[in-house]
Amino acid sequence: MRIVSLLPSATEALFALGLGDAVVGVSHECDFPPAARTKPRVVRTAIDQDTSSSRHIHETVQTAVAERRALYTIDEDALRAAAPDLIVTQALCDVCAVDTPLVTQALSGLARRPAILSLHPHSLSAVFEDLRRLGQATGRGPQAEAFVVRLAARLEQVRRAVAGAPRPRVFCLEWLD
């Protein structure tokens, strides 16, 4: 199986399921595990995140959303060269990663249409369910179930470790400006 992952969390999950060698293309943001950095990039962003300020990124995103312009482009030549059997993308956020309609549009240039698995978790239990779906789509159902069991056990360890402890107050800052 040849897999293109357009989502960093999916790339990490694919490697965790032992499918690193099957990953033949990733997005510009897929950098974990380190071996993911060696995979061909099939997605580019319209924003230079390394040199742009938080304000510039925010303004660029706002303008793109208002004008209904994509923030990402798919390198159709790289996608064609990857010749995937499966593309893993998301249907959760048009700003966070490549969305399913952009992927569908890019498929018109492929000789053979790959399957598309679109992840869309809205809760921790949905993340686990998406991991199972990823396992089923890649023939790694038992490995995915074992992975979910390990993750759930780690969460339970954390719950036990902090049981009765005071809850800290948390402030989340998305942009620096």
mmCIF file with all atom_site columns, C-alpha atoms in Angstrom:
data_model
loop_
_atom_site.group_PDB
_atom_site.id
_atom_site.type_symbol
_atom_site.label_atom_id
_atom_site.label_alt_id
_atom_site.label_comp_id
_atom_site.label_asym_id
_atom_site.label_entity_id
_atom_site.label_seq_id
_atom_site.pdbx_PDB_ins_code
_atom_site.Cartn_x
_atom_site.Cartn_y
_atom_site.Cartn_z
_atom_site.occupancy
_atom_site.B_iso_or_equiv
_atom_site.pdbx_formal_charge
_atom_site.auth_seq_id
_atom_site.auth_comp_id
_atom_site.auth_asym_id
_atom_site.auth_atom_id
_atom_site.pdbx_PDB_model_num
ATOM 1   C CA . MET A 1 1   ? 0.000   0.000  0.000   1.00 0.00 ? 1   MET A CA 1
ATOM 2   C CA . ARG A 1 2   ? 1.186   3.514  -0.873  1.00 0.00 ? 2   ARG A CA 1
ATOM 3   C CA . ILE A 1 3   ? -0.066  6.237  1.477   1.00 0.00 ? 3   ILE A CA 1
ATOM 4   C CA . VAL A 1 4   ? 0.016   10.021 1.288   1.00 0.00 ? 4   VAL A CA 1
ATOM 5   C CA . SER A 1 5   ? -0.677  11.742 4.606   1.00 0.00 ? 5   SER A CA 1
ATOM 6   C CA . LEU A 1 6   ? -1.720  15.372 4.506   1.00 0.00 ? 6   LEU A CA 1
ATOM 7   C CA . LEU A 1 7   ? -2.059  15.682 8.260   1.00 0.00 ? 7   LEU A CA 1
ATOM 8   C CA . PRO A 1 8   ? 0.772   15.605 10.831  1.00 0.00 ? 8   PRO A CA 1
ATOM 9   C CA . SER A 1 9   ? -1.222  13.596 13.376  1.00 0.00 ? 9   SER A CA 1
ATOM 10  C CA . ALA A 1 10  ? -2.101  11.013 10.722  1.00 0.00 ? 10  ALA A CA 1
ATOM 11  C CA . THR A 1 11  ? 1.542   10.761 9.674   1.00 0.00 ? 11  THR A CA 1
ATOM 12  C CA . GLU A 1 12  ? 2.547   10.117 13.272  1.00 0.00 ? 12  GLU A CA 1
ATOM 13  C CA . ALA A 1 13  ? -0.200  7.507  13.615  1.00 0.00 ? 13  ALA A CA 1
ATOM 14  C CA . LEU A 1 14  ? 0.821   5.767  10.381  1.00 0.00 ? 14  LEU A CA 1
ATOM 15  C CA . PHE A 1 15  ? 4.380   5.446  11.650  1.00 0.00 ? 15  PHE A CA 1
ATOM 16  C CA . ALA A 1 16  ? 3.085   4.203  15.031  1.00 0.00 ? 16  ALA A CA 1
ATOM 17  C CA . LEU A 1 17  ? 1.154   1.502  13.169  1.00 0.00 ? 17  LEU A CA 1
ATOM 18  C CA . GLY A 1 18  ? 4.359   0.360  11.463  1.00 0.00 ? 18  GLY A CA 1
ATOM 19  C CA . LEU A 1 19  ? 3.477   1.914  8.106   1.00 0.00 ? 19  LEU A CA 1
ATOM 20  C CA . GLY A 1 20  ? 6.400   4.352  7.773   1.00 0.00 ? 20  GLY A CA 1
ATOM 21  C CA . ASP A 1 21  ? 7.708   2.587  4.671   1.00 0.00 ? 21  ASP A CA 1
ATOM 22  C CA . ALA A 1 22  ? 4.262   2.807  3.064   1.00 0.00 ? 22  ALA A CA 1
ATOM 23  C CA . VAL A 1 23  ? 4.120   6.589  3.490   1.00 0.00 ? 23  VAL A CA 1
ATOM 24  C CA . VAL A 1 24  ? 5.135   8.021  0.104   1.00 0.00 ? 24  VAL A CA 1
ATOM 25  C CA . GLY A 1 25  ? 4.152   11.660 0.586   1.00 0.00 ? 25  GLY A CA 1
ATOM 26  C CA . VAL A 1 26  ? 3.379   14.091 3.400   1.00 0.00 ? 26  VAL A CA 1
ATOM 27  C CA . SER A 1 27  ? 2.401   17.695 4.014   1.00 0.00 ? 27  SER A CA 1
ATOM 28  C CA . HIS A 1 28  ? 4.830   20.529 4.658   1.00 0.00 ? 28  HIS A CA 1
ATOM 29  C CA . GLU A 1 29  ? 4.083   20.236 8.402   1.00 0.00 ? 29  GLU A CA 1
ATOM 30  C CA . CYS A 1 30  ? 4.713   16.518 8.858   1.00 0.00 ? 30  CYS A CA 1
ATOM 31  C CA . ASP A 1 31  ? 7.913   16.370 10.893  1.00 0.00 ? 31  ASP A CA 1
ATOM 32  C CA . PHE A 1 32  ? 7.385   13.607 13.448  1.00 0.00 ? 32  PHE A CA 1
ATOM 33  C CA . PRO A 1 33  ? 8.713   11.078 13.799  1.00 0.00 ? 33  PRO A CA 1
ATOM 34  C CA . PRO A 1 34  ? 11.992  12.347 12.336  1.00 0.00 ? 34  PRO A CA 1
ATOM 35  C CA . ALA A 1 35  ? 11.760  9.816  9.489   1.00 0.00 ? 35  ALA A CA 1
ATOM 36  C CA . ALA A 1 36  ? 8.672   11.702 8.243   1.00 0.00 ? 36  ALA A CA 1
ATOM 37  C CA . ARG A 1 37  ? 10.979  14.592 7.313   1.00 0.00 ? 37  ARG A CA 1
ATOM 38  C CA . THR A 1 38  ? 12.566  12.387 4.646   1.00 0.00 ? 38  THR A CA 1
ATOM 39  C CA . LYS A 1 39  ? 9.296   11.821 2.799   1.00 0.00 ? 39  LYS A CA 1
ATOM 40  C CA . PRO A 1 40  ? 8.392   13.824 -0.323  1.00 0.00 ? 40  PRO A CA 1
ATOM 41  C CA . ARG A 1 41  ? 6.311   16.932 0.375   1.00 0.00 ? 41  ARG A CA 1
ATOM 42  C CA . VAL A 1 42  ? 3.094   17.045 -1.627  1.00 0.00 ? 42  VAL A CA 1
ATOM 43  C CA . VAL A 1 43  ? 1.610   20.135 0.065   1.00 0.00 ? 43  VAL A CA 1
ATOM 44  C CA . ARG A 1 44  ? 2.847   23.698 0.273   1.00 0.00 ? 44  ARG A CA 1
ATOM 45  C CA . THR A 1 45  ? 1.523   26.581 2.324   1.00 0.00 ? 45  THR A CA 1
ATOM 46  C CA . ALA A 1 46  ? 0.936   30.111 1.102   1.00 0.00 ? 46  ALA A CA 1
ATOM 47  C CA . ILE A 1 47  ? 2.484   31.402 4.320   1.00 0.00 ? 47  ILE A CA 1
ATOM 48  C CA . ASP A 1 48  ? 6.179   31.419 5.119   1.00 0.00 ? 48  ASP A CA 1
ATOM 49  C CA . GLN A 1 49  ? 5.824   30.410 8.749   1.00 0.00 ? 49  GLN A CA 1
ATOM 50  C CA . ASP A 1 50  ? 9.546   30.626 9.404   1.00 0.00 ? 50  ASP A CA 1
ATOM 51  C CA . THR A 1 51  ? 9.911   34.321 8.565   1.00 0.00 ? 51  THR A CA 1
ATOM 52  C CA . SER A 1 52  ? 6.398   35.736 9.052   1.00 0.00 ? 52  SER A CA 1
ATOM 53  C CA . SER A 1 53  ? 5.297   37.398 12.247  1.00 0.00 ? 53  SER A CA 1
ATOM 54  C CA . SER A 1 54  ? 2.214   36.192 14.104  1.00 0.00 ? 54  SER A CA 1
ATOM 55  C CA . ARG A 1 55  ? 0.398   39.317 12.960  1.00 0.00 ? 55  ARG A CA 1
ATOM 56  C CA . HIS A 1 56  ? 1.296   38.721 9.289   1.00 0.00 ? 56  HIS A CA 1
ATOM 57  C CA . ILE A 1 57  ? 0.193   35.074 9.500   1.00 0.00 ? 57  ILE A CA 1
ATOM 58  C CA . HIS A 1 58  ? -3.092  36.105 11.132  1.00 0.00 ? 58  HIS A CA 1
ATOM 59  C CA . GLU A 1 59  ? -3.761  38.787 8.523   1.00 0.00 ? 59  GLU A CA 1
ATOM 60  C CA . THR A 1 60  ? -2.920  36.421 5.669   1.00 0.00 ? 60  THR A CA 1
ATOM 61  C CA . VAL A 1 61  ? -5.261  33.770 7.059   1.00 0.00 ? 61  VAL A CA 1
ATOM 62  C CA . GLN A 1 62  ? -8.061  36.300 7.608   1.00 0.00 ? 62  GLN A CA 1
ATOM 63  C CA . THR A 1 63  ? -7.737  37.626 4.057   1.00 0.00 ? 63  THR A CA 1
ATOM 64  C CA . ALA A 1 64  ? -7.617  34.160 2.532   1.00 0.00 ? 64  ALA A CA 1
ATOM 65  C CA . VAL A 1 65  ? -10.697 33.052 4.467   1.00 0.00 ? 65  VAL A CA 1
ATOM 66  C CA . ALA A 1 66  ? -12.597 36.233 3.564   1.00 0.00 ? 66  ALA A CA 1
ATOM 67  C CA . GLU A 1 67  ? -11.689 35.811 -0.113  1.00 0.00 ? 67  GLU A CA 1
ATOM 68  C CA . ARG A 1 68  ? -12.303 32.039 0.007   1.00 0.00 ? 68  ARG A CA 1
ATOM 69  C CA . ARG A 1 69  ? -8.752  31.343 -1.164  1.00 0.00 ? 69  ARG A CA 1
ATOM 70  C CA . ALA A 1 70  ? -6.932  28.194 -0.155  1.00 0.00 ? 70  ALA A CA 1
ATOM 71  C CA . LEU A 1 71  ? -4.021  28.519 2.236   1.00 0.00 ? 71  LEU A CA 1
ATOM 72  C CA . TYR A 1 72  ? -2.432  25.391 0.804   1.00 0.00 ? 72  TYR A CA 1
ATOM 73  C CA . THR A 1 73  ? -1.579  24.025 -2.600  1.00 0.00 ? 73  THR A CA 1
ATOM 74  C CA . ILE A 1 74  ? -1.093  20.439 -3.556  1.00 0.00 ? 74  ILE A CA 1
ATOM 75  C CA . ASP A 1 75  ? 1.952   19.732 -5.697  1.00 0.00 ? 75  ASP A CA 1
ATOM 76  C CA . GLU A 1 76  ? 0.151   17.670 -8.311  1.00 0.00 ? 76  GLU A CA 1
ATOM 77  C CA . ASP A 1 77  ? 3.413   16.462 -9.874  1.00 0.00 ? 77  ASP A CA 1
ATOM 78  C CA . ALA A 1 78  ? 4.608   15.163 -6.508  1.00 0.00 ? 78  ALA A CA 1
ATOM 79  C CA . LEU A 1 79  ? 1.199   13.607 -5.859  1.00 0.00 ? 79  LEU A CA 1
ATOM 80  C CA . ARG A 1 80  ? 1.259   11.912 -9.247  1.00 0.00 ? 80  ARG A CA 1
ATOM 81  C CA . ALA A 1 81  ? 4.795   10.623 -8.596  1.00 0.00 ? 81  ALA A CA 1
ATOM 82  C CA . ALA A 1 82  ? 3.704   9.270  -5.215  1.00 0.00 ? 82  ALA A CA 1
ATOM 83  C CA . ALA A 1 83  ? 0.947   7.226  -6.909  1.00 0.00 ? 83  ALA A CA 1
ATOM 84  C CA . PRO A 1 84  ? -0.933  6.680  -3.643  1.00 0.00 ? 84  PRO A CA 1
ATOM 85  C CA . ASP A 1 85  ? -3.485  3.988  -2.964  1.00 0.00 ? 85  ASP A CA 1
ATOM 86  C CA . LEU A 1 86  ? -4.742  5.987  0.034   1.00 0.00 ? 86  LEU A CA 1
ATOM 87  C CA . ILE A 1 87  ? -4.731  9.679  0.903   1.00 0.00 ? 87  ILE A CA 1
ATOM 88  C CA . VAL A 1 88  ? -5.339  10.628 4.516   1.00 0.00 ? 88  VAL A CA 1
ATOM 89  C CA . THR A 1 89  ? -6.679  14.143 5.022   1.00 0.00 ? 89  THR A CA 1
ATOM 90  C CA . GLN A 1 90  ? -9.052  15.982 7.351   1.00 0.00 ? 90  GLN A CA 1
ATOM 91  C CA . ALA A 1 91  ? -12.462 17.593 7.354   1.00 0.00 ? 91  ALA A CA 1
ATOM 92  C CA . LEU A 1 92  ? -12.075 19.517 10.572  1.00 0.00 ? 92  LEU A CA 1
ATOM 93  C CA . CYS A 1 93  ? -10.491 22.865 9.719   1.00 0.00 ? 93  CYS A CA 1
ATOM 94  C CA . ASP A 1 94  ? -9.804  24.614 6.400   1.00 0.00 ? 94  ASP A CA 1
ATOM 95  C CA . VAL A 1 95  ? -7.157  26.771 8.078   1.00 0.00 ? 95  VAL A CA 1
ATOM 96  C CA . CYS A 1 96  ? -5.241  23.999 9.872   1.00 0.00 ? 96  CYS A CA 1
ATOM 97  C CA . ALA A 1 97  ? -4.541  21.645 6.982   1.00 0.00 ? 97  ALA A CA 1
ATOM 98  C CA . VAL A 1 98  ? -5.546  20.737 3.455   1.00 0.00 ? 98  VAL A CA 1
ATOM 99  C CA . ASP A 1 99  ? -9.281  20.163 3.261   1.00 0.00 ? 99  ASP A CA 1
ATOM 100 C CA . THR A 1 100 ? -11.036 17.308 1.493   1.00 0.00 ? 100 THR A CA 1
ATOM 101 C CA . PRO A 1 101 ? -12.410 19.390 -1.443  1.00 0.00 ? 101 PRO A CA 1
ATOM 102 C CA . LEU A 1 102 ? -8.877  20.542 -2.375  1.00 0.00 ? 102 LEU A CA 1
ATOM 103 C CA . VAL A 1 103 ? -7.703  16.936 -2.281  1.00 0.00 ? 103 VAL A CA 1
ATOM 104 C CA . THR A 1 104 ? -10.635 15.825 -4.439  1.00 0.00 ? 104 THR A CA 1
ATOM 105 C CA . GLN A 1 105 ? -9.805  18.544 -6.972  1.00 0.00 ? 105 GLN A CA 1
ATOM 106 C CA . ALA A 1 106 ? -6.157  17.427 -7.128  1.00 0.00 ? 106 ALA A CA 1
ATOM 107 C CA . LEU A 1 107 ? -7.199  13.850 -7.838  1.00 0.00 ? 107 LEU A CA 1
ATOM 108 C CA . SER A 1 108 ? -8.449  14.806 -11.288 1.00 0.00 ? 108 SER A CA 1
ATOM 109 C CA . GLY A 1 109 ? -4.833  14.750 -12.481 1.00 0.00 ? 109 GLY A CA 1
ATOM 110 C CA . LEU A 1 110 ? -4.196  11.183 -11.348 1.00 0.00 ? 110 LEU A CA 1
ATOM 111 C CA . ALA A 1 111 ? -4.436  8.180  -13.646 1.00 0.00 ? 111 ALA A CA 1
ATOM 112 C CA . ARG A 1 112 ? -5.885  6.049  -10.849 1.00 0.00 ? 112 ARG A CA 1
ATOM 113 C CA . ARG A 1 113 ? -8.088  7.461  -8.117  1.00 0.00 ? 113 ARG A CA 1
ATOM 114 C CA . PRO A 1 114 ? -6.857  6.539  -4.617  1.00 0.00 ? 114 PRO A CA 1
ATOM 115 C CA . ALA A 1 115 ? -9.146  6.038  -1.652  1.00 0.00 ? 115 ALA A CA 1
ATOM 116 C CA . ILE A 1 116 ? -9.526  9.071  0.610   1.00 0.00 ? 116 ILE A CA 1
ATOM 117 C CA . LEU A 1 117 ? -9.780  8.770  4.380   1.00 0.00 ? 117 LEU A CA 1
ATOM 118 C CA . SER A 1 118 ? -10.897 12.052 5.905   1.00 0.00 ? 118 SER A CA 1
ATOM 119 C CA . LEU A 1 119 ? -10.385 12.339 9.651   1.00 0.00 ? 119 LEU A CA 1
ATOM 120 C CA . HIS A 1 120 ? -12.592 14.641 11.695  1.00 0.00 ? 120 HIS A CA 1
ATOM 121 C CA . PRO A 1 121 ? -12.283 14.093 15.444  1.00 0.00 ? 121 PRO A CA 1
ATOM 122 C CA . HIS A 1 122 ? -14.077 16.488 17.786  1.00 0.00 ? 122 HIS A CA 1
ATOM 123 C CA . SER A 1 123 ? -13.244 14.707 21.033  1.00 0.00 ? 123 SER A CA 1
ATOM 124 C CA . LEU A 1 124 ? -10.656 12.387 22.493  1.00 0.00 ? 124 LEU A CA 1
ATOM 125 C CA . SER A 1 125 ? -12.896 9.381  21.932  1.00 0.00 ? 125 SER A CA 1
ATOM 126 C CA . ALA A 1 126 ? -13.271 10.482 18.291  1.00 0.00 ? 126 ALA A CA 1
ATOM 127 C CA . VAL A 1 127 ? -9.461  10.606 17.986  1.00 0.00 ? 127 VAL A CA 1
ATOM 128 C CA . PHE A 1 128 ? -9.386  6.978  19.118  1.00 0.00 ? 128 PHE A CA 1
ATOM 129 C CA . GLU A 1 129 ? -12.130 6.089  16.642  1.00 0.00 ? 129 GLU A CA 1
ATOM 130 C CA . ASP A 1 130 ? -10.207 7.785  13.819  1.00 0.00 ? 130 ASP A CA 1
ATOM 131 C CA . LEU A 1 131 ? -7.129  5.746  14.765  1.00 0.00 ? 131 LEU A CA 1
ATOM 132 C CA . ARG A 1 132 ? -9.252  2.621  14.428  1.00 0.00 ? 132 ARG A CA 1
ATOM 133 C CA . ARG A 1 133 ? -10.588 3.829  11.055  1.00 0.00 ? 133 ARG A CA 1
ATOM 134 C CA . LEU A 1 134 ? -7.004  4.446  9.931   1.00 0.00 ? 134 LEU A CA 1
ATOM 135 C CA . GLY A 1 135 ? -6.103  0.927  11.010  1.00 0.00 ? 135 GLY A CA 1
ATOM 136 C CA . GLN A 1 136 ? -9.025  -0.548 9.085   1.00 0.00 ? 136 GLN A CA 1
ATOM 137 C CA . ALA A 1 137 ? -8.222  1.469  5.943   1.00 0.00 ? 137 ALA A CA 1
ATOM 138 C CA . THR A 1 138 ? -4.609  0.276  5.975   1.00 0.00 ? 138 THR A CA 1
ATOM 139 C CA . GLY A 1 139 ? -5.155  -3.348 6.953   1.00 0.00 ? 139 GLY A CA 1
ATOM 140 C CA . ARG A 1 140 ? -3.717  -2.673 10.403  1.00 0.00 ? 140 ARG A CA 1
ATOM 141 C CA . GLY A 1 141 ? -6.897  -2.969 12.473  1.00 0.00 ? 141 GLY A CA 1
ATOM 142 C CA . PRO A 1 142 ? -5.380  -5.103 15.271  1.00 0.00 ? 142 PRO A CA 1
ATOM 143 C CA . GLN A 1 143 ? -2.316  -2.828 15.508  1.00 0.00 ? 143 GLN A CA 1
ATOM 144 C CA . ALA A 1 144 ? -4.570  0.235  15.660  1.00 0.00 ? 144 ALA A CA 1
ATOM 145 C CA . GLU A 1 145 ? -6.659  -1.318 18.418  1.00 0.00 ? 145 GLU A CA 1
ATOM 146 C CA . ALA A 1 146 ? -3.512  -2.163 20.391  1.00 0.00 ? 146 ALA A CA 1
ATOM 147 C CA . PHE A 1 147 ? -2.282  1.419  19.888  1.00 0.00 ? 147 PHE A CA 1
ATOM 148 C CA . VAL A 1 148 ? -5.586  2.828  21.174  1.00 0.00 ? 148 VAL A CA 1
ATOM 149 C CA . VAL A 1 149 ? -5.433  0.509  24.197  1.00 0.00 ? 149 VAL A CA 1
ATOM 150 C CA . ARG A 1 150 ? -1.875  1.725  24.963  1.00 0.00 ? 150 ARG A CA 1
ATOM 151 C CA . LEU A 1 151 ? -2.921  5.376  24.627  1.00 0.00 ? 151 LEU A CA 1
ATOM 152 C CA . ALA A 1 152 ? -5.960  4.854  26.846  1.00 0.00 ? 152 ALA A CA 1
ATOM 153 C CA . ALA A 1 153 ? -3.757  3.163  29.467  1.00 0.00 ? 153 ALA A CA 1
ATOM 154 C CA . ARG A 1 154 ? -1.369  6.136  29.410  1.00 0.00 ? 154 ARG A CA 1
ATOM 155 C CA . LEU A 1 155 ? -4.303  8.506  29.896  1.00 0.00 ? 155 LEU A CA 1
ATOM 156 C CA . GLU A 1 156 ? -5.543  6.431  32.818  1.00 0.00 ? 156 GLU A CA 1
ATOM 157 C CA . GLN A 1 157 ? -2.061  6.634  34.396  1.00 0.00 ? 157 GLN A CA 1
ATOM 158 C CA . VAL A 1 158 ? -2.206  10.407 34.113  1.00 0.00 ? 158 VAL A CA 1
ATOM 159 C CA . ARG A 1 159 ? -5.726  10.486 35.593  1.00 0.00 ? 159 ARG A CA 1
ATOM 160 C CA . ARG A 1 160 ? -4.553  8.444  38.569  1.00 0.00 ? 160 ARG A CA 1
ATOM 161 C CA . ALA A 1 161 ? -1.415  10.563 39.012  1.00 0.00 ? 161 ALA A CA 1
ATOM 162 C CA . VAL A 1 162 ? -3.372  13.812 39.197  1.00 0.00 ? 162 VAL A CA 1
ATOM 163 C CA . ALA A 1 163 ? -6.436  12.505 41.052  1.00 0.00 ? 163 ALA A CA 1
ATOM 164 C CA . GLY A 1 164 ? -7.222  14.886 43.872  1.00 0.00 ? 164 GLY A CA 1
ATOM 165 C CA . ALA A 1 165 ? -4.567  17.380 42.827  1.00 0.00 ? 165 ALA A CA 1
ATOM 166 C CA . PRO A 1 166 ? -5.639  20.996 42.427  1.00 0.00 ? 166 PRO A CA 1
ATOM 167 C CA . ARG A 1 167 ? -6.338  21.993 38.848  1.00 0.00 ? 167 ARG A CA 1
ATOM 168 C CA . PRO A 1 168 ? -4.000  24.674 37.530  1.00 0.00 ? 168 PRO A CA 1
ATOM 169 C CA . ARG A 1 169 ? -5.409  27.701 35.777  1.00 0.00 ? 169 ARG A CA 1
ATOM 170 C CA . VAL A 1 170 ? -4.348  27.734 32.139  1.00 0.00 ? 170 VAL A CA 1
ATOM 171 C CA . PHE A 1 171 ? -4.114  30.570 29.650  1.00 0.00 ? 171 PHE A CA 1
ATOM 172 C CA . CYS A 1 172 ? -3.815  29.639 25.969  1.00 0.00 ? 172 CYS A CA 1
ATOM 173 C CA . LEU A 1 173 ? -2.340  32.208 23.622  1.00 0.00 ? 173 LEU A CA 1
ATOM 174 C CA . GLU A 1 174 ? -2.689  31.524 19.911  1.00 0.00 ? 174 GLU A CA 1
ATOM 175 C CA . TRP A 1 175 ? -1.015  34.649 18.504  1.00 0.00 ? 175 TRP A CA 1
ATOM 176 C CA . LEU A 1 176 ? 1.700   36.794 20.004  1.00 0.00 ? 176 LEU A CA 1
ATOM 177 C CA . ASP A 1 177 ? 0.214   40.151 18.913  1.00 0.00 ? 177 ASP A CA 1
#
